[in-house]
CSV table of C-alpha atoms and ligand atoms in Angstrom, one decimal:
chain,number,residue,atom,x,y,z
H,139,MET,CA,94.2,10.6,-170.8
H,140,LYS,CA,93.0,7.1,-172.1
H,141,ALA,CA,93.3,4.0,-170.5
H,142,CYS,CA,92.8,0.6,-172.4
H,143,PHE,CA,91.6,-2.2,-169.6
H,144,MET,CA,92.3,-6.0,-170.6
H,145,GLY,CA,89.8,-7.8,-168.9
H,146,LEU,CA,85.8,-6.6,-167.9
H,147,GLY,CA,85.3,-9.1,-164.8
H,148,TYR,CA,85.4,-8.4,-160.9
H,149,ILE,CA,88.3,-6.6,-161.0
H,150,GLY,CA,88.8,-5.1,-164.4
H,151,LEU,CA,85.1,-4.0,-164.8
H,152,PRO,CA,84.7,-1.9,-161.9
H,153,THR,CA,88.6,-0.7,-162.0
H,154,ALA,CA,87.5,0.5,-165.1
H,155,ILE,CA,84.2,2.3,-164.2
H,156,ILE,CA,86.4,4.0,-161.1
H,157,ALA,CA,89.0,5.4,-163.1
H,158,ALA,CA,85.7,6.5,-165.8
H,159,LYS,CA,84.1,7.8,-163.2
H,160,HIS,CA,87.3,10.1,-162.0
H,161,GLY,CA,87.3,11.6,-165.8
H,162,ILE,CA,89.7,9.1,-167.5
H,163,GLN,CA,88.6,8.0,-170.9
H,164,ILE,CA,88.0,4.3,-170.9
H,165,ILE,CA,88.0,1.2,-173.0
H,166,GLY,CA,87.3,-1.9,-171.8
H,167,VAL,CA,88.2,-4.9,-173.2
H,168,ASP,CA,87.2,-8.1,-172.7
H,169,ILE,CA,86.9,-11.6,-175.3
H,170,ASN,CA,83.5,-12.4,-174.2
H,171,PRO,CA,80.8,-10.6,-176.4
H,172,ASN,CA,78.0,-10.8,-173.9
H,173,VAL,CA,80.4,-9.0,-171.4
H,174,VAL,CA,80.8,-6.5,-174.3
H,175,GLU,CA,77.4,-5.6,-175.6
H,176,MET,CA,76.2,-6.0,-171.7
H,177,THR,CA,78.6,-3.0,-170.8
H,178,ASN,CA,78.2,-1.3,-173.4
H,179,GLN,CA,73.8,-0.9,-172.9
H,180,GLY,CA,74.4,0.1,-169.2
H,181,LYS,CA,74.1,-3.5,-167.6
H,182,LEU,CA,76.1,-5.1,-164.9
H,183,HIS,CA,77.1,-8.3,-165.5
H,184,ILE,CA,78.8,-9.2,-161.8
H,185,VAL,CA,77.1,-8.7,-158.9
H,186,GLU,CA,78.6,-5.4,-157.4
H,187,PRO,CA,76.4,-3.1,-154.6
H,188,GLY,CA,76.2,0.5,-155.6
H,189,MET,CA,78.7,-0.3,-159.2
H,190,GLN,CA,75.2,-0.6,-161.4
H,191,GLU,CA,74.9,3.0,-161.0
H,192,LEU,CA,78.1,4.4,-162.1
H,193,LEU,CA,78.0,1.8,-165.0
H,194,GLN,CA,75.1,3.2,-166.2
H,195,GLU,CA,76.7,6.9,-165.6
H,196,VAL,CA,79.8,6.9,-167.2
H,197,VAL,CA,78.5,4.7,-170.0
H,198,SER,CA,76.1,7.6,-170.7
H,199,ASP,CA,78.7,10.3,-170.9
H,200,GLY,CA,80.3,8.0,-172.9
H,201,ARG,CA,83.5,7.6,-171.0
H,202,LEU,CA,83.1,4.0,-170.8
H,203,LYS,CA,82.9,2.6,-173.6
H,204,ALA,CA,83.5,-1.7,-174.5
H,205,SER,CA,84.6,-3.1,-177.1
H,206,THR,CA,86.4,-7.3,-178.0
H,207,VAL,CA,89.3,-5.7,-179.7
H,208,PRO,CA,91.6,-3.0,-177.5
H,209,GLU,CA,92.4,1.2,-179.4
H,210,VAL,CA,95.0,3.1,-179.5
H,211,SER,CA,95.6,4.1,-175.6
H,212,ASP,CA,97.9,5.8,-173.3
H,213,ALA,CA,98.0,3.3,-170.3
H,214,TYR,CA,97.1,-0.3,-170.6
H,215,PHE,CA,96.3,-2.7,-167.8
H,216,MET,CA,95.8,-6.4,-168.2
H,217,VAL,CA,93.1,-7.5,-165.9
H,218,VAL,CA,92.5,-10.6,-166.5
H,219,PRO,CA,92.8,-14.4,-164.7
H,220,THR,CA,95.7,-16.5,-163.4
H,221,PRO,CA,94.4,-20.0,-162.9
H,222,PHE,CA,96.5,-22.7,-162.3
H,223,LYS,CA,96.7,-26.2,-164.1
H,224,GLY,CA,95.8,-29.5,-163.1
H,225,ASN,CA,98.7,-30.2,-160.9
H,226,HIS,CA,99.0,-26.5,-159.3
H,227,GLU,CA,100.9,-25.0,-161.4
H,228,PRO,CA,99.6,-21.0,-162.4
H,229,ASP,CA,99.0,-20.4,-166.0
H,230,ILE,CA,99.9,-16.9,-166.9
H,231,SER,CA,98.5,-17.9,-170.6
H,232,TYR,CA,95.8,-15.3,-170.8
H,233,VAL,CA,98.2,-12.4,-169.3
H,234,GLU,CA,100.8,-13.4,-172.2
H,235,SER,CA,97.8,-13.2,-174.8
H,236,ALA,CA,96.5,-9.9,-173.6
H,237,THR,CA,100.3,-8.4,-173.5
H,238,ARG,CA,100.3,-9.7,-177.1
H,239,ALA,CA,96.7,-7.7,-178.2
H,240,ILE,CA,97.6,-3.8,-176.9
H,241,ILE,CA,101.4,-5.2,-178.2
H,242,PRO,CA,100.8,-3.3,-181.6
H,243,PHE,CA,99.2,-0.3,-180.5
H,244,LEU,CA,102.0,0.6,-177.9
H,245,LYS,CA,103.9,4.1,-178.6
H,246,GLU,CA,106.7,6.1,-177.1
H,247,GLY,CA,105.9,7.4,-173.4
H,248,ASP,CA,102.6,4.5,-172.9
H,249,LEU,CA,102.4,2.6,-169.2
H,250,TYR,CA,102.0,-0.7,-169.1
H,251,VAL,CA,100.7,-2.7,-165.7
H,252,ILE,CA,99.7,-5.8,-164.6
H,253,GLU,CA,97.4,-6.2,-162.4
H,254,SER,CA,96.6,-10.1,-162.7
H,255,THR,CA,97.3,-12.2,-159.6
H,256,SER,CA,101.2,-13.5,-161.1
H,257,PRO,CA,104.1,-15.8,-160.1
H,258,VAL,CA,107.1,-13.9,-159.0
H,259,GLY,CA,108.6,-12.9,-162.4
H,260,THR,CA,105.3,-12.7,-164.1
H,261,THR,CA,106.2,-8.8,-165.3
H,262,ASP,CA,110.1,-9.0,-166.1
H,263,LYS,CA,108.4,-12.3,-169.2
H,264,MET,CA,106.1,-9.8,-170.2
H,265,THR,CA,108.7,-6.7,-170.5
H,266,ASN,CA,110.9,-9.5,-172.4
H,267,LEU,CA,108.0,-9.7,-174.8
H,268,ILE,CA,107.0,-6.8,-175.5
H,269,PHE,CA,110.7,-5.6,-176.4
H,270,ASN,CA,111.1,-8.9,-178.5
H,271,LEU,CA,108.3,-7.9,-180.8
H,272,ARG,CA,109.2,-4.2,-180.0
H,273,PRO,CA,112.8,-3.2,-179.8
H,274,ASP,CA,112.2,0.2,-180.6
H,275,LEU,CA,110.0,1.0,-177.4
H,276,ARG,CA,112.9,-0.2,-175.1
H,277,ASP,CA,113.7,2.5,-172.4
H,278,LYS,CA,110.6,4.2,-174.1
H,279,ILE,CA,107.5,2.7,-172.3
H,280,PHE,CA,107.0,2.5,-168.4
H,281,ILE,CA,106.3,-1.3,-167.4
H,282,ALA,CA,104.6,-2.1,-163.9
H,283,TYR,CA,102.7,-4.4,-161.1
H,284,CYS,CA,100.1,-2.9,-159.3
H,285,PRO,CA,97.9,-6.0,-157.6
H,286,GLU,CA,94.6,-5.4,-156.1
H,287,ARG,CA,93.4,-5.9,-153.0
H,288,VAL,CA,89.6,-5.3,-152.5
H,289,LEU,CA,87.4,-7.5,-151.1
H,290,PRO,CA,84.3,-8.5,-152.8
H,291,GLY,CA,81.2,-6.9,-152.2
H,292,ASN,CA,82.7,-3.4,-150.8
H,293,VAL,CA,84.8,-3.2,-154.2
H,294,ILE,CA,83.6,0.9,-154.6
H,295,TYR,CA,85.1,2.0,-151.1
H,296,GLU,CA,88.2,-0.3,-151.0
H,297,LEU,CA,88.8,0.5,-154.7
H,298,VAL,CA,89.5,4.0,-153.5
H,299,HIS,CA,90.4,4.0,-149.9
H,300,ASN,CA,92.8,1.1,-149.6
H,301,ASP,CA,96.2,1.3,-149.4
H,302,ARG,CA,98.6,-0.4,-152.8
H,303,VAL,CA,101.8,-1.4,-153.5
H,304,ILE,CA,103.1,-0.1,-157.0
H,305,GLY,CA,106.7,-1.5,-158.1
H,306,GLY,CA,108.1,-0.5,-161.7
H,307,MET,CA,110.8,-2.7,-163.7
H,308,ASN,CA,112.5,0.6,-163.3
H,309,GLU,CA,111.6,3.9,-160.9
H,310,VAL,CA,110.6,6.1,-163.5
H,311,SER,CA,108.0,2.8,-164.2
H,312,THR,CA,106.7,2.7,-160.7
H,313,GLU,CA,106.5,6.7,-160.7
H,314,LYS,CA,104.7,7.0,-164.0
H,315,ALA,CA,101.8,4.3,-162.5
H,316,VAL,CA,101.9,6.2,-158.7
H,317,GLU,CA,100.4,9.2,-161.4
H,318,PHE,CA,98.1,7.0,-162.3
H,319,TYR,CA,96.4,5.5,-160.0
H,320,SER,CA,96.8,8.8,-157.7
H,321,GLN,CA,94.2,9.9,-160.0
H,322,PHE,CA,91.3,7.8,-158.0
H,323,VAL,CA,93.2,6.1,-155.2
H,324,GLN,CA,93.5,7.8,-151.9
H,325,GLY,CA,95.1,5.2,-149.9
H,326,THR,CA,99.0,5.2,-149.5
H,327,LEU,CA,100.3,4.1,-152.8
H,328,HIS,CA,103.8,2.3,-151.8
H,329,ARG,CA,106.4,1.9,-154.3
H,330,THR,CA,108.9,-1.2,-155.1
H,331,ASN,CA,110.2,-3.0,-157.7
H,332,CYS,CA,108.2,-5.2,-159.9
H,333,LYS,CA,109.4,-8.8,-158.2
H,334,THR,CA,108.4,-7.4,-154.3
H,335,ALA,CA,104.6,-6.4,-155.3
H,336,GLU,CA,103.7,-9.9,-157.3
H,337,MET,CA,105.7,-11.1,-154.2
H,338,CYS,CA,103.4,-9.2,-152.1
H,339,LYS,CA,100.1,-9.8,-153.7
H,340,LEU,CA,100.9,-13.8,-152.9
H,341,THR,CA,101.8,-13.0,-149.2
H,342,GLU,CA,98.9,-11.1,-148.1
H,343,ASN,CA,96.8,-14.0,-149.7
H,344,SER,CA,99.0,-16.7,-148.2
H,345,SER,CA,99.3,-15.4,-144.7
H,346,ARG,CA,95.8,-15.1,-144.6
H,347,ASP,CA,95.7,-19.1,-145.9
H,348,VAL,CA,98.5,-20.2,-142.8
H,349,GLN,CA,96.9,-17.9,-140.3
H,350,ILE,CA,92.7,-19.8,-141.2
H,351,ALA,CA,94.2,-23.4,-141.4
H,352,PHE,CA,96.1,-22.5,-137.7
H,353,ALA,CA,92.2,-22.0,-136.4
H,354,ASN,CA,91.1,-24.9,-138.6
H,355,GLU,CA,94.5,-27.7,-137.3
H,356,LEU,CA,92.6,-25.9,-133.5
H,357,SER,CA,89.5,-27.6,-134.2
H,358,LEU,CA,90.9,-30.7,-135.4
H,359,ILE,CA,92.5,-30.8,-131.8
H,360,CYS,CA,89.5,-29.4,-129.6
H,361,ASP,CA,87.3,-32.2,-131.1
H,362,LYS,CA,89.1,-34.8,-130.5
H,363,ALA,CA,89.7,-33.6,-126.6
H,364,GLY,CA,86.2,-32.4,-126.2
H,365,ILE,CA,87.1,-28.7,-125.5
H,366,ASN,CA,85.1,-26.1,-127.3
H,367,VAL,CA,87.1,-24.0,-129.8
H,368,TRP,CA,85.1,-21.1,-130.3
H,369,GLU,CA,85.4,-20.4,-126.4
H,370,LEU,CA,89.0,-21.1,-126.7
H,371,ILE,CA,89.9,-19.3,-129.6
H,372,ASN,CA,87.9,-16.6,-127.4
H,373,LEU,CA,89.8,-16.4,-124.4
H,374,ALA,CA,93.4,-16.7,-126.1
H,375,ASN,CA,92.3,-13.7,-128.2
H,376,LYS,CA,92.3,-12.3,-125.0
H,377,HIS,CA,96.4,-12.3,-125.0
H,378,PRO,CA,97.0,-8.4,-126.1
H,379,ARG,CA,99.4,-10.4,-129.0
H,380,VAL,CA,97.4,-12.6,-130.2
H,381,ASN,CA,94.6,-12.9,-132.6
H,382,ILE,CA,93.3,-16.1,-133.8
H,383,LEU,CA,90.8,-16.0,-136.7
H,384,GLN,CA,88.3,-18.5,-137.1
H,385,PRO,CA,87.6,-22.2,-138.2
H,386,GLY,CA,85.0,-23.0,-140.8
H,387,CYS,CA,84.7,-26.0,-143.4
H,388,GLY,CA,87.4,-24.9,-145.7
H,389,VAL,CA,88.8,-22.5,-147.4
H,390,GLY,CA,86.8,-21.4,-151.0
H,391,GLY,CA,86.9,-18.7,-153.1
H,392,HIS,CA,88.7,-17.9,-156.1
H,393,CYS,CA,91.5,-15.6,-154.2
H,394,ILE,CA,92.9,-17.5,-150.9
H,395,ALA,CA,92.0,-21.2,-152.1
H,396,VAL,CA,94.3,-20.5,-155.2
H,397,ASP,CA,97.2,-17.9,-154.6
H,398,PRO,CA,99.6,-19.7,-152.0
H,399,TYR,CA,99.8,-22.8,-155.1
H,400,PHE,CA,101.5,-19.4,-156.7
H,401,ILE,CA,104.8,-19.6,-154.2
H,402,THR,CA,104.7,-23.7,-153.9
H,403,ALA,CA,105.1,-24.0,-157.1
H,404,ASP,CA,108.2,-21.9,-157.5
H,405,PHE,CA,109.3,-22.8,-154.5
H,406,PRO,CA,108.9,-26.2,-153.4
H,407,ILE,CA,112.0,-26.8,-151.3
H,408,GLU,CA,111.1,-23.5,-148.9
H,409,SER,CA,107.7,-22.8,-148.9
H,410,GLN,CA,106.8,-25.7,-146.2
H,411,ILE,CA,104.3,-23.7,-143.8
H,412,ILE,CA,102.5,-22.4,-147.1
H,413,ALA,CA,102.3,-25.8,-148.6
H,414,LYS,CA,100.9,-27.4,-145.5
H,415,ALA,CA,97.7,-24.3,-144.8
H,416,ARG,CA,97.1,-25.1,-148.2
H,417,GLU,CA,97.0,-29.1,-147.0
H,418,ILE,CA,95.1,-28.7,-144.0
H,419,ASN,CA,92.6,-26.2,-145.6
H,420,ASN,CA,91.6,-28.8,-147.7
H,421,TYR,CA,92.0,-31.9,-145.4
H,422,LYS,CA,89.3,-29.4,-143.3
H,423,ALA,CA,86.5,-30.3,-145.9
H,424,PHE,CA,87.6,-33.6,-146.2
H,425,TRP,CA,87.0,-34.0,-142.5
H,426,CYS,CA,83.7,-32.7,-142.6
H,427,ALA,CA,82.3,-34.5,-144.7
H,428,GLU,CA,83.3,-37.4,-143.0
H,429,LYS,CA,82.0,-36.3,-140.0
H,430,VAL,CA,78.7,-35.9,-141.6
H,431,GLU,CA,78.6,-39.7,-142.8
H,432,ASN,CA,79.3,-40.8,-139.8
H,433,ILE,CA,76.8,-39.0,-138.0
H,434,MET,CA,74.3,-40.3,-140.2
H,435,LEU,CA,75.4,-44.0,-139.8
H,436,LYS,CA,75.0,-43.7,-136.0
H,437,PHE,CA,71.6,-42.0,-136.2
H,438,GLU,CA,70.2,-45.2,-138.8
H,439,LEU,CA,72.0,-47.6,-136.4
H,440,GLU,CA,70.1,-45.9,-133.5
H,441,HIS,CA,66.5,-45.1,-135.0
H,442,HIS,CA,66.5,-48.1,-137.6
H,443,ARG,CA,65.6,-45.5,-140.7
H,444,LYS,CA,67.2,-42.8,-142.4
H,445,PRO,CA,67.9,-39.5,-141.0
H,446,THR,CA,66.6,-36.1,-142.8
H,447,ILE,CA,69.8,-33.7,-143.0
H,448,ALA,CA,69.8,-29.9,-143.7
H,449,MET,CA,72.9,-28.9,-144.8
H,450,MET,CA,72.9,-25.3,-144.1
H,451,GLY,CA,74.9,-23.0,-146.6
H,452,LEU,CA,76.7,-24.3,-150.4
H,453,ALA,CA,78.3,-20.0,-150.4
H,454,PHE,CA,82.1,-20.1,-150.1
H,455,LYS,CA,81.8,-17.4,-147.0
H,456,PRO,CA,78.9,-15.8,-145.3
H,457,ASP,CA,76.3,-13.3,-146.5
H,458,ILE,CA,77.4,-14.1,-150.2
H,459,ASP,CA,76.3,-15.9,-153.3
H,460,ASP,CA,79.2,-16.4,-154.9
H,461,LEU,CA,79.9,-20.5,-154.5
H,462,ARG,CA,82.9,-20.6,-156.7
H,463,GLU,CA,85.3,-23.1,-154.8
H,464,ALA,CA,83.3,-23.2,-151.8
H,465,PRO,CA,83.7,-25.9,-149.3
H,466,ALA,CA,80.3,-26.5,-148.5
H,467,LYS,CA,79.4,-26.6,-151.9
H,468,TYR,CA,82.0,-29.8,-151.8
H,469,ILE,CA,80.8,-30.8,-148.3
H,470,THR,CA,76.8,-31.3,-149.8
H,471,THR,CA,77.8,-33.5,-152.9
H,472,LYS,CA,80.0,-35.3,-151.2
H,473,VAL,CA,78.0,-36.3,-148.3
H,474,MET,CA,75.1,-37.0,-151.1
H,475,GLN,CA,77.0,-39.2,-153.6
H,476,SER,CA,78.0,-41.6,-150.1
H,477,CYS,CA,74.6,-41.8,-149.3
H,478,ASN,CA,71.6,-42.6,-151.8
H,479,ASN,CA,68.0,-42.2,-150.3
H,480,ALA,CA,68.8,-40.5,-147.2
H,481,ASP,CA,66.7,-37.1,-147.8
H,482,ILE,CA,68.7,-34.4,-147.9
H,483,LEU,CA,68.0,-30.8,-147.5
H,484,VAL,CA,70.1,-27.7,-149.6
H,485,VAL,CA,69.9,-24.7,-147.9
H,486,GLU,CA,71.4,-21.8,-149.7
H,487,PRO,CA,69.6,-17.9,-148.7
H,488,ASN,CA,71.4,-16.0,-150.9
H,489,VAL,CA,70.5,-17.7,-154.3
H,490,LYS,CA,67.2,-18.2,-155.4
H,491,GLU,CA,68.0,-21.3,-157.9
H,492,HIS,CA,70.9,-23.4,-158.5
H,493,LYS,CA,71.4,-26.0,-161.8
H,494,VAL,CA,72.5,-29.2,-159.3
H,495,PHE,CA,70.8,-28.7,-155.8
H,496,LYS,CA,67.2,-28.5,-155.2
H,497,LEU,CA,67.6,-25.5,-152.7
H,498,THR,CA,65.1,-25.6,-150.0
H,499,ASP,CA,63.7,-22.7,-147.5
H,500,TYR,CA,66.3,-22.8,-144.6
H,501,LYS,CA,63.6,-22.1,-141.5
H,502,GLU,CA,61.4,-25.0,-143.6
H,503,ALA,CA,64.9,-27.2,-143.7
H,504,TYR,CA,65.9,-26.5,-140.0
H,505,GLU,CA,62.3,-27.5,-138.9
H,506,LYS,CA,62.3,-30.6,-140.8
H,507,ALA,CA,65.7,-32.2,-140.5
H,508,ASP,CA,66.6,-34.7,-137.8
H,509,ILE,CA,70.5,-33.5,-138.0
H,510,ILE,CA,71.4,-30.0,-139.1
H,511,VAL,CA,75.0,-29.2,-140.5
H,512,PHE,CA,76.1,-26.0,-140.3
H,513,LEU,CA,78.3,-25.2,-143.4
H,514,VAL,CA,78.8,-21.6,-143.1
H,515,ALA,CA,77.7,-19.0,-140.8
H,516,HIS,CA,75.5,-17.1,-142.9
H,517,SER,CA,73.8,-14.2,-140.5
H,518,VAL,CA,70.0,-15.6,-141.3
H,519,PHE,CA,70.9,-18.8,-139.4
H,520,LYS,CA,72.3,-16.9,-136.1
H,521,SER,CA,68.3,-16.2,-135.6
H,522,LEU,CA,67.4,-19.5,-135.8
H,523,PRO,CA,67.1,-21.1,-131.9
H,524,TYR,CA,69.0,-23.7,-130.2
H,525,ASP,CA,67.0,-27.0,-130.5
H,526,ASP,CA,68.5,-29.0,-128.3
H,527,LYS,CA,66.5,-32.2,-129.3
H,528,LYS,CA,67.9,-32.1,-132.5
H,529,ILE,CA,71.7,-33.3,-134.0
H,530,ILE,CA,73.6,-29.9,-134.7
H,531,LEU,CA,77.3,-29.9,-136.9
H,532,ASP,CA,77.9,-26.4,-136.4
H,533,PHE,CA,81.2,-26.0,-138.9
H,534,CYS,CA,81.5,-22.3,-139.0
H,535,GLY,CA,80.3,-21.2,-135.7
H,536,ILE,CA,76.3,-20.3,-135.5
H,537,TYR,CA,75.7,-21.6,-132.1
H,538,LYS,CA,79.8,-21.1,-130.6
H,539,LYS,CA,79.0,-24.9,-129.3
Z,164,SAJ,N1,87.5,-18.1,-143.6
Z,164,SAJ,C1,87.9,-18.5,-142.7
Z,164,SAJ,N2,88.1,-18.4,-141.4
Z,164,SAJ,C2,88.3,-16.7,-141.7
Z,164,SAJ,C3,88.2,-16.2,-142.6
Z,164,SAJ,C4,88.6,-16.8,-143.9
Z,164,SAJ,O1,87.5,-20.0,-143.1
Z,164,SAJ,O2,88.7,-16.7,-140.2
Z,164,SAJ,C5,87.3,-18.6,-145.5
Z,164,SAJ,C6,86.3,-18.2,-145.9
Z,164,SAJ,O3,84.8,-18.7,-145.6
Z,164,SAJ,C7,86.5,-18.3,-147.0
Z,164,SAJ,C8,88.0,-18.2,-147.3
Z,164,SAJ,O4,88.6,-17.9,-145.7
Z,164,SAJ,O5,86.2,-19.4,-147.3
Z,164,SAJ,C9,88.2,-16.5,-148.2
Z,164,SAJ,O6,88.0,-15.7,-147.1
Z,164,SAJ,P1,87.6,-14.1,-147.0
Z,164,SAJ,O7,87.0,-13.0,-146.7
Z,164,SAJ,O8,89.3,-14.2,-146.1
Z,164,SAJ,O9,88.5,-13.8,-148.4
Z,164,SAJ,P2,88.0,-13.5,-150.0
Z,164,SAJ,O10,88.4,-14.4,-150.6
Z,164,SAJ,O11,86.9,-13.0,-150.2
Z,164,SAJ,O12,89.2,-11.9,-150.7
Z,164,SAJ,C10,90.5,-12.4,-150.2
Z,164,SAJ,C11,90.9,-10.9,-150.0
Z,164,SAJ,N3,92.3,-11.0,-149.3
Z,164,SAJ,C12,92.5,-11.0,-147.4
Z,164,SAJ,O13,92.2,-10.6,-146.3
Z,164,SAJ,C13,94.1,-11.2,-147.1
Z,164,SAJ,C14,91.0,-9.3,-150.2
Z,164,SAJ,O14,91.3,-8.8,-150.2
Z,164,SAJ,C15,91.9,-9.8,-151.7
Z,164,SAJ,O15,91.3,-8.9,-152.4
Z,164,SAJ,C16,91.1,-10.9,-152.8
Z,164,SAJ,O16,91.1,-12.1,-151.9
Z,164,SAJ,C17,91.9,-11.6,-154.2
Z,164,SAJ,O17,91.1,-10.9,-154.8
Z,164,SAJ,O18,93.0,-11.7,-154.1
């Protein structure tokens, strides 16, 4: 069996590698020639523990080859980005162009699968596109939607062990896709239709966004009421049917802060809670920046000098080096812009160098600063002793104080 993966990014490349490792012949396609070249040299262009060794193995024994153009295969997988446009409208143009690129190669009996997070109805749209251009293939190919669920950093394990949802345009398509994924997935493959599978992916990430928004809203209430939100959530979670997540300085990354808009854009009247959750999580970052600015002004009035401030963390979540859509980066930028001349030390222990921020070692910054702002709950920060002579703004629960 030969499979063609359109898109060699954070999901496409690991999936292609794991499929190759399980004996499937893979052609991996990417529009970026550097990605193609690096992949063919066995060099991983993304950061993912354990993946480098696997890539080298499948490239050297010829099971994975990368190219900028597709090749005739038995199955085709669309694993390209689906960003949103300025007004939070989903942009499926990459899925469409990847689909257009493989249409000439399709033949009777082939499987076509979309993995990219997509608005409801995308699989139907691509089905129409395929049959408009290739009416000869009507009822002769299999079409399905199968979203990924992996957590970056734990991809090798989760790609194999997580359950997956597979929704075909009809039952035979679902079965054909289940047959493909069962070659390397040990989790249960749950069968449904394509619209439900599309909505399921959006629901998973929106559910997490709404739950985090609840925790963030509690943090705003508790700040005003003079209650320790960490203690409160810990106590509330002692109830057998309550499980509140943790507040932070906002929600970042390319999934949870994006996918809910795919629902709100198409269902603006119905999706009240989902839209509000996005607003609350975005507002939380703005609120944190304002808090820092106010504390700085207060310090200046009391001490007749500008404070030294340590902004602790830039990543979008703890213990990673990924700064995409990170609220901590937004807060740091906003604080730097609003208070020129103040001495701001930027800390991100998981990144060596940054082209915009001059980075300072976390211990040195903690030592030097008058105001410590904890933005990301990186493990190393938890070893810093609590110094009550400093002003500490703990937005992510380092000390849970
Ligand atoms: N966060 C909080 N409080 C929490 C948990 C998370 O503020 O209690 C914040 C994080 O700091 C971060 C953001 O939420 O800024 C997102 O982090 P995350 O760990 O919740 O999720 P991602 O974006 O790394 O990965 C998610 C996962 N989805 C779910 O858990 C439902 C992953 O399984 C998906 O595969 C991925 O999105 C995706 O690609 O869609």
